[in-house]
């Protein structure tokens, strides 16, 4: 959504807010702004576009003060221009907000009736006006917060400051995350621990419904019932290092290349490399008796869930349902009592996934999450947390988080299959032994030095690209198309290859590139027929396959990329790499903003 930061202390805050916002830019980069209180007045600097624009603006003026708030925006209400950039100011109040104020229209109208017109198209501005109105009516900050929070509806992390009380920062949280870092005579607030870890490692998290009055020395936290409450101070695991691209041109390229290593770490965290013993965290239920598994996630994490459905059903014979997070709670899903629901999220903060998780909890499900950020809200609200050890993923397009999710999910399905007696020890060992080779198999693809140049040039000048896969690699076709869309802005669609004839084949005309994810597996013969159907309509085929597959199909393909042979259950992990590389190299040809593509944010 958006990233927010606040600092209250005794030294100048502007540059430190900017530095913290840089660590939050993954949450949005449509515009940015900072406000401070200087000589009892609100001062403000804002810029459309990325933080670098704000940085330039800040260099042109002076914004000083020992209290301040900052924001980096992913636009929801109102176009991404300077006027709609946060902080929003009314009277002596400045506000930054992450989330959506659902009743803002009604509040706007109430203000309009009193002759107060909003200056922006945002939902946030009403919050600044409400706070200002309450303070002008003589309320103290504590009373103002209670009045404000009883008036607004929706999801929010809010930071508010007022020129009349320059010694307090006010904060509130509902659904959107907010953390407090405790310094020495200084306090820091931010959307996550990563934003604050370089300032202080002592972090407490506001819970849903909490609000707080923060001075430079303490945070007084209130719960939904306006009672003072203690929230524990933890030492964060979040890195205090500033991420860098190393020798790579983009974070996406770096993260693609990190996969052999982080896959190795993740696997080793679940499987003892010497004994082969798999150890998963404790579950609040017995996998032996599990009647059904529901998997919920968004975007790339959803595709990981789709692959996992094949694994859980085939290897562990657990009926598995996969849902898109933004749809789940609106369709009144049938959740079997004592069933388990698994929420997959790199960030652990995707709002739709979090809301789906809360819905499942309210409906009696055992909650498991699979996250890359262990202190995230989704992890904190789970009964059992599985971790991917991908390290910080900075590029908006997810790569290493996806493959480490797959590694974890496959390990889990194998383990449960063994426990449930649906998978022989022999088969389990064959899959897991092959899985331990995955880091070197992926590394070998890099050192093969495949020529992505000619195909990516071709894709870069195409209007449409079709990705086809069958069975366990159907989700990889979807993921390949998503990656291409995200980073190159080319229209791409992924289909189950057998589904083409039911409509999408009408899209094919001479020259349309079709990427076939086609390992020589149990679906291969069928996939080859689908490839021939595409060829017959003039498509040009990019074939991703292994020796056996290439032997049978190479003449039909314009471009061929040879993958090592692996156990067919492992192919989705292996074939993720070429689809990521295809998207990356095509985006490079097009010269797009690969790490921060237009309209997107890392966590929404
Ligand atoms: C993937 O490349 C995306 N940028 C996006 O689809 C992402 O996977 C999705 O928003 C879910 O994020 P999460 O895993 O952090 O919940």
XYZ file of C-alpha atoms and ligand atoms in Angstrom:
620
model
C 0.000 0.000 0.000
C 2.042 2.937 1.302
C 4.958 3.353 3.666
C 4.842 5.697 6.644
C 7.529 6.919 9.038
C 7.573 9.220 12.067
C 10.400 10.401 14.335
C 10.270 12.412 17.534
C 13.486 13.342 19.334
C 15.990 16.092 19.896
C 17.916 16.120 16.623
C 16.910 17.053 13.105
C 14.641 14.385 11.620
C 14.347 15.182 7.906
C 17.246 13.172 6.506
C 16.536 10.271 8.820
C 12.893 10.160 7.727
C 14.088 10.182 4.130
C 16.498 7.307 4.848
C 13.718 5.287 6.502
C 11.372 6.006 3.578
C 14.021 4.609 1.229
C 13.769 1.326 3.116
C 9.993 1.451 2.589
C 9.914 2.435 -1.061
C 8.910 -1.134 -1.892
C 5.469 -0.244 -0.494
C 4.842 2.376 -3.178
C 6.603 4.959 -5.285
C 3.864 7.108 -6.783
C 4.768 10.147 -4.682
C 6.462 10.996 -1.400
C 6.497 13.712 1.222
C 7.751 14.782 4.639
C 6.367 17.223 7.214
C 8.081 18.600 10.280
C 7.115 21.106 12.939
C 9.371 24.116 12.892
C 8.843 27.155 15.122
C 5.336 25.938 16.028
C 4.380 25.685 12.361
C 3.835 22.725 10.063
C 6.437 22.652 7.283
C 6.018 20.320 4.334
C 7.862 19.098 1.230
C 6.283 16.750 -1.344
C 7.044 15.436 -4.821
C 5.305 13.248 -7.371
C 7.098 10.061 -8.425
C 9.934 8.319 -6.698
C 11.748 9.293 -3.532
C 14.667 10.594 -5.560
C 12.352 13.443 -6.658
C 11.546 14.260 -3.048
C 15.235 14.102 -2.212
C 15.896 16.728 -4.883
C 13.079 18.928 -3.605
C 14.489 18.682 -0.091
C 17.871 19.831 -1.373
C 16.222 22.930 -2.799
C 14.798 24.070 0.521
C 15.138 23.637 4.243
C 12.850 21.433 6.200
C 13.988 21.270 9.770
C 12.546 20.132 13.048
C 12.945 17.460 15.703
C 9.555 15.899 15.030
C 8.358 14.795 11.627
C 6.350 12.350 9.546
C 6.966 10.955 6.068
C 5.141 8.946 3.428
C 5.789 7.029 0.237
C 2.586 6.429 -1.708
C 0.937 3.710 -3.745
C -2.064 5.581 -5.113
C -5.549 4.341 -4.297
C -7.742 7.456 -4.223
C -6.553 10.203 -6.523
C -3.937 10.370 -9.245
C -0.280 10.295 -8.233
C 0.487 14.037 -8.317
C 1.934 16.500 -5.780
C -1.473 17.670 -4.531
C -2.486 14.141 -3.592
C 0.892 13.355 -2.022
C 0.980 12.931 1.757
C 1.379 14.422 4.346
C -2.020 16.063 4.190
C -2.422 19.228 6.180
C -5.450 20.978 7.661
C -4.972 23.917 10.006
C -2.193 23.001 12.372
C -2.402 19.261 11.733
C -0.391 17.018 9.379
C -1.288 13.391 8.652
C 0.245 10.426 6.839
C -1.860 7.371 6.191
C -1.532 3.860 4.826
C -4.842 2.174 4.055
C -8.279 3.308 2.960
C -10.774 5.445 4.877
C -13.951 3.765 3.684
C -16.427 6.439 4.816
C -14.420 9.356 3.428
C -17.149 10.363 0.956
C -19.693 10.794 3.687
C -17.183 12.715 5.830
C -16.296 14.922 2.860
C -19.960 15.738 2.385
C -20.347 16.590 6.072
C -17.440 19.012 5.761
C -18.824 20.452 2.515
C -22.110 21.177 4.309
C -20.094 23.267 6.752
C -18.364 25.040 3.881
C -15.049 23.169 4.270
C -13.854 21.910 0.903
C -11.143 19.305 0.453
C -8.106 20.295 -1.602
C -7.234 16.782 -2.798
C -8.854 13.678 -4.288
C -7.604 11.494 -1.464
C -9.520 9.660 1.226
C -6.908 10.772 3.788
C -7.487 14.508 3.794
C -10.684 14.147 5.851
C -8.580 12.725 8.698
C -6.484 15.892 8.842
C -9.646 18.009 8.859
C -11.315 15.951 11.561
C -8.230 16.094 13.799
C -7.888 19.820 13.234
C -11.577 20.411 13.953
C -11.428 18.473 17.235
C -8.269 20.216 18.412
C -9.651 23.626 17.540
C -12.726 22.767 19.569
C -10.401 22.506 22.573
C -9.791 18.739 22.756
C -6.470 17.490 24.045
C -4.579 15.026 21.783
C -5.889 11.993 23.722
C -9.512 13.098 23.409
C -8.988 14.043 19.796
C -7.711 10.535 18.977
C -10.691 8.885 20.651
C -13.118 11.140 18.785
C -11.306 10.634 15.498
C -11.120 6.850 15.751
C -14.799 6.576 16.550
C -15.582 8.577 13.418
C -13.482 6.934 10.709
C -14.012 3.479 9.175
C -11.685 1.384 7.087
C -8.094 0.213 7.206
C -5.398 2.516 8.435
C -2.014 3.108 9.895
C -2.021 6.792 10.787
C 0.602 9.191 12.070
C -0.610 12.612 13.117
C 1.218 15.645 14.476
C -0.029 19.047 15.453
C 1.827 22.331 15.709
C 0.150 23.126 19.036
C 1.607 19.963 20.626
C 5.060 19.636 19.072
C 6.154 17.224 21.803
C 3.816 14.374 20.784
C 3.322 12.120 17.798
C -0.031 10.390 17.533
C -0.446 6.976 15.936
C -3.256 4.525 15.230
C -3.510 1.138 13.601
C -6.345 -0.867 12.118
C -5.483 -3.625 9.622
C -2.481 -1.770 8.177
C 0.809 -2.488 9.997
C 2.592 -0.080 12.341
C 5.698 -0.604 14.458
C 7.373 1.517 17.133
C 11.158 1.485 17.580
C 12.412 2.604 20.973
C 15.511 4.790 20.914
C 17.464 6.612 23.580
C 15.564 9.873 24.052
C 14.010 9.345 20.616
C 11.127 7.292 19.283
C 10.552 6.066 15.757
C 7.452 4.786 13.970
C 7.204 2.950 10.697
C 5.187 0.545 8.589
C 7.561 -2.271 9.422
C 10.662 -3.134 11.404
C 12.803 -3.001 8.263
C 12.167 0.750 8.017
C 13.377 1.261 11.572
C 15.976 -1.444 12.232
C 18.887 0.907 11.429
C 17.539 3.400 14.000
C 16.798 0.991 16.840
C 16.386 -2.776 17.060
C 13.926 -2.542 19.975
C 10.555 -2.876 18.316
C 6.993 -3.144 19.525
C 4.087 -3.759 17.211
C 0.726 -2.054 17.556
C -2.102 -4.554 17.413
C -5.313 -4.041 15.530
C -7.345 -1.244 17.126
C -4.373 0.138 19.083
C -3.503 3.791 19.122
C -0.666 5.610 20.822
C 0.621 8.911 22.137
C 4.353 9.055 21.639
C 6.816 11.469 23.194
C 10.578 11.350 22.678
C 10.891 9.203 25.816
C 7.936 6.852 25.768
C 5.049 5.321 23.894
C 1.750 5.189 25.714
C -0.372 2.616 23.912
C -4.154 2.270 24.177
C -6.293 -0.591 22.932
C -9.644 -0.496 21.154
C -11.388 0.058 24.495
C -9.120 3.062 25.172
C -7.356 1.253 28.026
C -3.617 1.717 28.438
C -1.942 -1.505 27.364
C 1.573 -2.941 27.231
C 2.890 -4.246 23.956
C 6.098 -6.244 24.315
C 9.370 -4.838 23.084
C 11.157 -7.377 20.880
C 14.577 -7.319 19.322
C 13.948 -7.329 15.602
C 15.581 -9.790 13.203
C 15.169 -7.301 10.347
C 18.434 -6.347 8.733
C 19.854 -2.902 9.479
C 21.975 -3.031 6.319
C 21.080 -0.914 3.344
C 20.320 -3.310 0.490
C 22.535 -3.066 -2.569
C 22.600 -4.644 -6.021
C 26.156 -5.910 -5.771
C 27.509 -6.681 -9.232
C 24.061 -6.835 -10.796
C 22.203 -4.192 -12.788
C 18.909 -4.769 -11.060
C 17.630 -6.310 -7.846
C 15.526 -8.650 -9.971
C 18.656 -9.976 -11.684
C 20.455 -10.298 -8.348
C 17.533 -12.092 -6.729
C 17.170 -14.487 -9.657
C 20.851 -15.369 -9.253
C 20.540 -15.787 -5.489
C 18.121 -18.674 -5.930
C 20.588 -21.570 -5.761
C 21.872 -20.239 -2.450
C 18.579 -19.321 -0.759
C 16.906 -22.513 -1.943
C 19.767 -24.376 -0.266
C 19.276 -22.452 2.998
C 15.538 -22.953 2.978
C 15.772 -26.659 2.306
C 18.432 -27.125 4.978
C 16.154 -25.415 7.508
C 13.615 -28.242 7.057
C 15.715 -31.253 6.086
C 18.805 -32.471 7.829
C 21.293 -32.889 4.967
C 23.079 -35.768 6.725
C 20.176 -37.868 7.960
C 17.562 -36.723 5.444
C 15.117 -36.246 8.321
C 12.442 -33.635 7.667
C 11.432 -31.464 10.619
C 8.523 -29.085 10.301
C 7.276 -26.756 13.031
C 4.510 -28.111 15.287
C 0.976 -27.926 13.989
C -2.087 -27.553 16.202
C -3.630 -30.558 14.385
C -2.514 -33.921 13.143
C -1.718 -34.003 9.418
C -2.799 -37.654 9.621
C -6.396 -36.682 10.185
C -6.524 -33.529 8.126
C -9.813 -33.570 6.183
C -8.954 -30.719 3.844
C -6.331 -28.074 3.228
C -7.287 -24.606 2.045
C -4.522 -22.500 0.535
C -5.002 -18.762 0.127
C -2.607 -16.231 -1.402
C -2.240 -13.464 -3.985
C -0.248 -13.051 -7.188
C 2.896 -15.118 -7.441
C 2.285 -16.590 -3.987
C -1.082 -17.801 -5.295
C 0.683 -19.619 -8.125
C 2.925 -21.291 -5.553
C -0.309 -22.432 -3.904
C -1.578 -23.792 -7.219
C 1.557 -25.899 -7.644
C 1.250 -27.048 -4.030
C -2.282 -28.293 -4.693
C -0.827 -30.861 -7.120
C 1.747 -31.888 -4.526
C -0.605 -32.164 -1.552
C -3.167 -34.091 -3.562
C -0.770 -36.362 -5.391
C 1.744 -37.078 -2.642
C -0.288 -36.744 0.553
C -3.796 -37.351 -0.842
C -5.157 -34.333 1.030
C -8.114 -32.642 -0.663
C -6.721 -29.189 -1.351
C -8.443 -26.038 -2.420
C -6.603 -22.924 -3.580
C -8.166 -19.500 -3.414
C -7.250 -16.022 -4.532
C -7.023 -13.955 -1.351
C -9.154 -11.083 -2.635
C -12.015 -13.500 -3.463
C -11.867 -15.920 -0.566
C -13.941 -14.326 2.181
C -16.556 -12.950 -0.216
C -17.633 -16.323 -1.561
C -18.669 -17.849 1.746
C -16.240 -20.782 1.442
C -17.082 -24.096 3.050
C -14.440 -24.506 5.740
C -14.467 -27.942 7.308
C -14.204 -27.959 11.085
C -10.659 -28.746 12.213
C -9.461 -28.119 8.691
C -6.302 -26.170 8.117
C -5.819 -23.055 6.055
C -2.420 -22.116 4.714
C -1.654 -18.497 3.815
C 1.313 -17.876 1.548
C 2.850 -14.426 1.439
C 6.357 -13.180 0.793
C 5.793 -9.918 2.643
C 3.383 -11.300 5.216
C 1.516 -8.021 4.839
C -0.712 -8.353 1.737
C -3.986 -6.980 3.013
C -6.251 -9.363 1.100
C -4.291 -12.344 2.399
C -4.360 -11.006 5.948
C -8.110 -10.411 5.799
C -8.660 -13.905 4.391
C -6.545 -15.299 7.214
C -8.625 -13.485 9.830
C -11.779 -14.775 8.177
C -10.469 -18.344 8.306
C -9.501 -17.950 11.955
C -12.969 -16.612 12.808
C -14.363 -19.696 11.079
C -12.446 -22.143 13.215
C -9.531 -22.989 10.940
C -6.040 -23.904 12.091
C -3.918 -21.130 10.650
C -0.595 -21.902 8.992
C 1.400 -19.255 7.190
C 4.343 -19.432 4.842
C 6.163 -16.107 4.860
C 9.509 -14.577 4.044
C 9.212 -11.853 6.707
C 8.933 -13.610 10.066
C 7.817 -10.548 12.035
C 5.054 -9.690 9.587
C 1.409 -9.386 10.607
C 0.417 -12.592 8.820
C 3.141 -14.516 10.692
C 2.242 -12.938 14.027
C -1.386 -13.943 13.604
C -0.697 -17.611 12.721
C -0.824 -20.796 14.793
C 2.146 -22.198 12.881
C 4.661 -20.271 10.807
C 6.775 -21.769 8.036
C 9.582 -19.577 6.803
C 11.300 -19.142 3.504
C 14.903 -18.060 3.944
C 15.039 -16.019 0.758
C 16.427 -12.912 2.472
C 14.993 -9.477 1.687
C 13.316 -9.447 -1.722
C 13.576 -5.886 -3.028
C 12.496 -6.225 -6.650
C 8.745 -5.824 -6.989
C 8.660 -8.885 -9.222
C 8.930 -11.867 -6.941
C 11.478 -14.521 -7.902
C 13.464 -16.083 -5.077
C 10.502 -15.856 -2.697
C 8.505 -17.982 -5.159
C 11.032 -20.776 -5.565
C 11.728 -20.928 -1.817
C 7.971 -21.129 -1.228
C 7.869 -24.059 -3.659
C 10.759 -25.796 -1.882
C 8.981 -25.479 1.456
C 5.629 -26.621 0.123
C 7.085 -29.666 -1.600
C 9.004 -30.646 1.536
C 5.802 -30.325 3.532
C 3.782 -32.406 1.050
C 6.443 -35.138 1.014
C 6.596 -35.222 4.810
C 2.825 -35.358 5.183
C 2.635 -37.991 2.455
C 5.029 -40.170 4.441
C 3.126 -39.593 7.672
C -0.177 -40.431 6.035
C 1.247 -43.495 4.311
C 0.326 -42.218 0.854
C 3.935 -41.860 -0.276
C 6.464 -44.674 -0.124
C 9.780 -44.001 1.595
C 11.470 -44.852 -1.666
C 9.524 -42.252 -3.615
C 9.974 -39.694 -0.833
C 13.755 -40.216 -0.891
C 13.886 -40.007 -4.638
C 12.077 -36.630 -4.590
C 14.039 -35.232 -1.654
C 17.417 -36.438 -2.941
C 16.712 -34.788 -6.256
C 15.539 -31.665 -4.427
C 18.877 -31.340 -2.650
C 20.461 -31.130 -6.105
C 18.228 -28.215 -7.063
C 20.742 -25.478 -6.088
C 23.413 -26.979 -8.336
C 20.935 -27.664 -11.150
C 19.849 -24.031 -11.123
C 23.436 -22.824 -10.901
C 24.242 -24.980 -13.943
C 21.556 -23.175 -15.957
C 23.337 -19.872 -15.217
C 26.689 -21.246 -16.227
C 25.214 -22.769 -19.418
C 25.122 -19.177 -20.564
C 21.962 -19.628 -22.603
C 21.361 -17.022 -25.256
C 18.372 -14.963 -24.110
C 19.259 -12.120 -26.480
C 17.466 -13.123 -29.659
C 14.283 -14.404 -28.046
C 13.983 -11.451 -25.688
C 14.416 -9.022 -28.603
C 11.568 -10.801 -30.332
C 9.334 -10.809 -27.266
C 10.111 -7.147 -26.627
C 8.591 -6.217 -29.977
C 5.528 -8.441 -29.574
C 2.095 -7.224 -28.661
C 0.972 -10.485 -27.054
C 2.793 -13.481 -25.666
C 1.105 -16.745 -24.717
C 2.489 -19.129 -22.074
C 1.297 -22.731 -22.070
C 1.826 -25.529 -19.580
C -0.024 -28.622 -18.413
C -0.499 -30.342 -15.101
C 1.982 -29.279 -12.505
C 3.488 -26.731 -14.871
C 0.242 -24.964 -15.712
C 0.849 -22.581 -12.777
C 4.351 -21.928 -14.126
C 2.773 -20.774 -17.402
C 0.634 -18.376 -15.341
C 3.652 -17.213 -13.372
C 5.698 -16.722 -16.557
C 2.962 -14.545 -18.055
C 2.626 -12.534 -14.834
C 6.390 -11.923 -14.675
C 6.464 -10.721 -18.285
C 3.469 -8.409 -17.796
C 4.865 -6.912 -14.614
C 8.319 -6.002 -15.771
C 7.984 -5.518 -19.533
C 4.365 -4.241 -19.777
C 3.737 -6.685 -22.643
C 0.346 -8.326 -22.719
C 0.884 -11.958 -21.771
C -1.504 -14.748 -20.851
C -0.869 -18.122 -19.332
C -3.164 -21.033 -20.115
C -3.493 -24.695 -19.378
C -2.336 -25.906 -22.813
C -5.403 -28.127 -23.273
C -7.680 -25.169 -22.686
C -6.431 -23.272 -25.756
C -8.914 -24.900 -28.102
C -11.796 -23.682 -25.934
C -11.270 -20.073 -26.911
C -7.819 -18.551 -26.427
C -6.518 -20.119 -29.640
C -8.429 -17.368 -31.431
C -5.644 -15.051 -30.265
C -3.067 -16.897 -32.329
C -2.010 -15.408 -35.614
C 1.175 -15.518 -37.605
C 4.217 -14.824 -35.491
C 2.666 -14.700 -32.008
C 5.264 -16.059 -29.574
C 4.095 -19.054 -27.532
C 6.251 -20.110 -24.598
C 5.807 -23.838 -23.939
C 6.734 -25.029 -20.455
C 7.145 -28.638 -21.512
C 9.377 -30.987 -19.522
C 9.249 -34.589 -20.684
C 6.753 -35.656 -18.023
C 3.435 -37.542 -17.879
C 1.712 -34.612 -19.616
C 4.315 -34.245 -22.386
C 2.482 -36.065 -25.216
C -0.592 -33.939 -24.665
C 1.467 -30.758 -24.458
C 3.167 -31.612 -27.779
C -0.217 -31.894 -29.470
C -1.115 -28.458 -28.134
C 2.185 -27.127 -29.422
C 1.387 -28.506 -32.887
C -2.022 -26.831 -32.780
C -0.335 -23.518 -32.043
C 2.237 -24.058 -34.797
C -0.511 -24.802 -37.297
C -1.840 -21.292 -36.601
C 1.506 -19.626 -37.288
C 2.750 -19.281 -33.700
C 6.480 -19.125 -33.080
C 7.402 -21.406 -30.239
C 9.825 -20.834 -27.380
C 10.402 -24.358 -26.074
C 11.505 -24.930 -22.487
C 12.213 -28.626 -22.133
C 14.786 -31.302 -21.341
C 16.842 -33.625 -23.565
C 14.015 -36.061 -24.237
C 11.466 -33.331 -24.905
C 13.806 -31.368 -27.135
C 14.663 -34.458 -29.145
C 10.987 -34.847 -30.000
C 10.059 -31.217 -30.530
C 13.096 -29.151 -31.417
C 12.187 -28.872 -35.085
C 8.891 -27.314 -34.198
C 10.411 -24.589 -32.059
C 12.035 -21.322 -33.083
C 13.900 -20.995 -29.792
C 14.905 -23.906 -27.579
C 16.121 -23.751 -23.980
C 17.518 -26.953 -22.552
C 16.805 -27.701 -18.890
C 18.348 -30.533 -16.888
C 16.210 -33.624 -16.312
C 14.651 -33.807 -12.849
C 11.969 -35.776 -11.059
C 8.705 -34.566 -12.562
C 7.446 -33.318 -9.190
C 10.359 -30.873 -9.166
C 9.915 -29.390 -12.620
C 7.871 -26.356 -11.477
C 10.819 -25.237 -9.352
C 13.346 -25.715 -12.122
C 11.205 -24.186 -14.890
C 10.541 -21.074 -12.808
C 14.058 -19.966 -13.640
C 13.756 -19.720 -17.445
C 10.420 -17.905 -17.241
C 11.947 -15.396 -14.820
C 14.957 -14.909 -17.085
C 12.761 -14.493 -20.166
C 10.804 -11.733 -18.424
C 13.926 -10.057 -17.095
C 15.798 -10.012 -20.414
C 12.719 -8.864 -22.322
C 12.241 -5.989 -19.876
C 15.885 -5.042 -20.344
C 15.353 -4.900 -24.096
C 12.404 -2.611 -23.502
C 14.245 -0.447 -20.991
C 11.480 -0.489 -18.398
C 11.940 0.284 -14.699
C 12.531 -3.356 -13.866
C 12.741 -3.192 -10.085
C 9.928 -0.712 -9.656
C 7.529 -1.215 -12.568
C 4.837 1.360 -13.130
C 1.641 1.197 -11.054
C 2.958 -1.556 -8.786
C 4.273 -1.846 -5.246
C 5.935 -4.734 -3.508
C 3.309 -5.053 -0.829
C -0.331 -4.111 -1.375
C 4.784 -10.919 -7.979
O 5.807 -10.725 -8.864
C 4.043 -9.766 -7.517
N 4.668 -8.550 -7.501
C 2.788 -9.974 -6.720
O 1.925 -10.719 -7.511
C 2.927 -10.623 -5.341
O 3.307 -11.950 -5.475
C 1.590 -10.490 -4.601
O 1.282 -9.137 -4.438
C 1.584 -11.189 -3.268
O 2.516 -10.644 -2.391
P 2.898 -11.385 -1.067
O 3.502 -12.680 -1.439
O 3.879 -10.480 -0.384
O 1.643 -11.564 -0.273
